[in-house]
Coordinates of C-alpha atoms in Angstrom, one line a residue:
I27 CA 9.9 2.8 -16.8
G28 CA 6.9 4.6 -15.2
T29 CA 4.3 3.7 -17.8
G30 CA 2.7 0.3 -16.3
L31 CA -0.6 0.5 -14.8
A32 CA -0.8 -1.6 -11.7
G33 CA 2.1 -3.3 -10.0
V34 CA -0.3 -6.0 -8.6
K35 CA -3.8 -6.2 -9.6
V36 CA -6.0 -8.8 -7.7
L37 CA -9.6 -9.6 -9.2
A38 CA -10.2 -12.9 -7.3
V39 CA -7.9 -14.7 -5.0
G40 CA -8.3 -16.1 -1.3
K41 CA -5.4 -14.9 0.0
L42 CA -2.3 -12.9 -1.5
L43 CA 1.0 -12.3 0.6
I44 CA 3.6 -9.8 -0.5
E45 CA 6.7 -9.9 1.4
H46 CA 10.1 -8.2 0.9
C47 CA 9.0 -6.4 -2.3
T48 CA 9.3 -3.1 -3.8
I49 CA 6.7 -1.8 -6.0
Q50 CA 7.3 1.5 -7.7
N51 CA 6.8 3.7 -10.5
F52 CA 3.1 2.7 -11.8
T53 CA 0.5 4.9 -13.0
V54 CA -2.8 3.6 -11.5
D55 CA -1.6 1.5 -8.2
G56 CA 1.1 -0.3 -6.5
V57 CA -1.1 -3.0 -5.3
D58 CA -4.7 -2.7 -6.9
F59 CA -7.0 -5.2 -4.6
E60 CA -10.3 -5.5 -6.0
P61 CA -11.1 -9.4 -5.4
S62 CA -14.7 -10.6 -6.4
T63 CA -13.7 -13.5 -3.9
S64 CA -15.7 -13.2 -0.6
N65 CA -13.6 -12.3 2.4
A66 CA -10.5 -12.1 0.4
K67 CA -7.2 -11.3 2.4
L68 CA -4.1 -9.2 1.4
L69 CA -1.1 -9.2 3.9
V70 CA 1.9 -6.9 2.8
S71 CA 4.9 -7.1 5.2
D72 CA 8.3 -5.8 4.9
S73 CA 7.9 -4.0 1.7
T74 CA 8.2 -0.7 0.1
L75 CA 5.8 0.8 -2.3
N76 CA 6.8 4.1 -3.8
N77 CA 6.3 6.7 -6.5
N78 CA 3.1 5.4 -7.8
V79 CA 1.7 8.3 -9.4
N80 CA -0.4 9.9 -12.3
G81 CA -1.3 13.3 -13.3
S82 CA -5.2 13.0 -11.9
N83 CA -3.9 12.4 -8.5
N84 CA -5.6 9.0 -7.8
S85 CA -2.8 6.5 -7.8
A86 CA -2.3 4.8 -4.5
A87 CA 0.5 2.7 -3.5
I88 CA -2.1 0.1 -2.0
Y89 CA -5.7 0.4 -3.0
V90 CA -8.8 -1.8 -1.5
Q91 CA -12.1 -1.9 -2.8
A92 CA -14.0 -5.1 -2.2
T93 CA -17.0 -6.2 0.4
G94 CA -15.4 -8.1 3.1
A95 CA -12.0 -7.7 1.9
M96 CA -9.3 -7.6 4.6
A97 CA -5.8 -6.0 4.1
S98 CA -3.0 -6.1 6.5
I99 CA 0.0 -3.9 6.0
D100 CA 3.0 -4.5 8.5
R101 CA 6.4 -2.9 8.7
A102 CA 6.0 -1.2 5.3
R103 CA 6.8 2.1 3.8
L104 CA 4.5 4.1 1.5
G105 CA 5.8 7.2 0.3
Q106 CA 5.7 9.5 -2.8
N107 CA 2.6 8.2 -4.1
N108 CA -0.5 10.2 -4.8
V109 CA -2.3 8.3 -2.0
G110 CA -0.6 6.1 0.3
L111 CA -3.4 3.7 1.4
F112 CA -6.8 4.0 -0.1
V113 CA -9.5 2.0 1.4
R114 CA -13.0 2.3 -0.6
N115 CA -14.5 -1.0 0.6
G116 CA -13.3 -3.2 3.2
T117 CA -11.0 -3.5 6.3
A118 CA -7.3 -2.4 6.4
S119 CA -4.8 -2.7 9.4
V120 CA -1.6 -1.0 9.4
R121 CA 1.1 -1.7 12.2
Q122 CA 4.7 -0.4 12.4
S123 CA 4.5 1.3 9.1
S124 CA 5.4 4.7 7.7
L125 CA 3.0 6.5 5.4
S126 CA 5.0 9.7 4.2
G127 CA 5.1 12.3 1.5
N128 CA 2.1 11.2 -0.3
T129 CA 0.7 14.2 -2.5
L130 CA -2.8 14.0 -1.8
N131 CA -3.4 11.9 1.4
N132 CA -1.4 9.4 3.5
I133 CA -4.6 7.6 4.5
R134 CA -7.5 7.7 2.7
A135 CA -11.0 6.1 4.0
D136 CA -13.6 7.2 1.2
S137 CA -16.5 4.9 1.5
T138 CA -18.4 3.2 -1.5
G139 CA -19.6 0.5 1.3
T140 CA -18.2 -0.2 4.7
V141 CA -14.6 1.0 5.3
R142 CA -12.7 0.3 8.6
V143 CA -8.8 1.1 8.8
N144 CA -6.9 0.6 12.2
V145 CA -3.4 2.2 12.4
D146 CA -1.0 1.5 15.2
N147 CA 2.5 2.3 16.2
S148 CA 2.8 4.2 12.6
L149 CA 4.2 7.3 11.3
I150 CA 1.8 9.7 8.9
S151 CA 4.0 12.4 7.9
D152 CA 5.0 15.1 5.0
S153 CA 1.8 15.0 3.0
T154 CA 2.3 18.9 2.3
A155 CA -0.5 19.5 -0.1
G156 CA -2.8 16.9 1.6
G157 CA -3.8 15.2 4.6
G158 CA -2.5 12.7 7.0
I159 CA -5.6 11.1 7.5
F160 CA -8.6 11.7 5.5
A161 CA -12.1 9.9 6.3
H162 CA -15.1 10.7 4.1
L163 CA -18.8 9.6 4.6
S164 CA -20.6 8.0 7.5
T165 CA -19.8 4.3 6.7
A166 CA -16.0 5.2 6.9
S167 CA -14.0 5.0 10.4
V168 CA -10.3 5.3 11.2
S169 CA -9.2 4.2 14.4
I170 CA -5.3 5.3 15.6
S171 CA -3.4 4.3 18.5
N172 CA 0.3 4.8 19.3
S173 CA 0.8 6.8 16.0
T174 CA 2.4 10.3 15.0
V175 CA 0.7 12.6 12.5
T176 CA 3.1 15.3 11.8
A177 CA 4.3 17.8 8.8
N178 CA 0.8 17.2 6.7
S179 CA -1.1 20.4 5.3
T180 CA -3.9 18.9 7.4
G181 CA -3.2 16.2 10.0
L182 CA -6.8 14.6 10.7
L183 CA -10.0 15.3 8.7
A184 CA -13.3 13.6 9.2
L185 CA -16.0 14.8 6.5
S186 CA -19.9 13.9 6.0
G187 CA -20.2 11.7 9.3
A188 CA -17.1 9.8 8.9
S189 CA -14.9 9.1 12.3
I190 CA -11.5 9.1 13.2
V191 CA -11.2 7.6 16.5
S192 CA -8.1 8.3 18.7
Y193 CA -7.1 6.1 21.8
G194 CA -5.7 8.8 23.3
N195 CA -1.9 7.8 23.1
N196 CA -1.1 9.5 19.7
R197 CA 0.9 12.6 18.8
I198 CA -0.7 14.8 16.2
F199 CA 1.2 18.2 15.9
G200 CA 3.0 20.3 13.7
N201 CA 0.8 19.9 10.5
T202 CA 0.9 23.4 8.7
T203 CA -2.6 24.2 8.0
S204 CA -4.1 22.3 10.8
D205 CA -3.8 19.5 13.2
G206 CA -7.3 18.5 12.9
A207 CA -9.0 16.5 15.7
P208 CA -10.2 12.9 16.5
T209 CA -14.0 12.8 16.2
S210 CA -13.8 10.7 19.6

């Protein structure tokens, strides 16, 4: 009914697999992945995470924060959240997915530790009030390949030494304020 905190909250796990699920209408995060377990893995495939929002604009479809954590998102739809994918510490790979219509950012790599996000063959679009891909602080890095970044307020934005690396085969166009540019 839109008042639950997190759809799935992970504090300790070796590996969690979420397949063919819909996770929606939570006020903190759809999936809150903060395991204390070393090298924990999250695998999300063929799933939809939408409308996970709150008034503070800090709710994410998928939130990752743990040293050594590895998240893999494959063929997922993350839409209409405050943030689509928010990685604060750990690694995430996104493949053949759609991150669109998230109000603050579709992808946010904002470091409290080492953050690495890899995006391949995905659509990053329609964040009209925010950014397609936002990377912040020097220990955050996002790599994009074969992806489309369009119809966001700002397409790509890297601040405070963060990096957004393009393999040169992306389509970054039609963002309303600025398309932005990869750092390399």
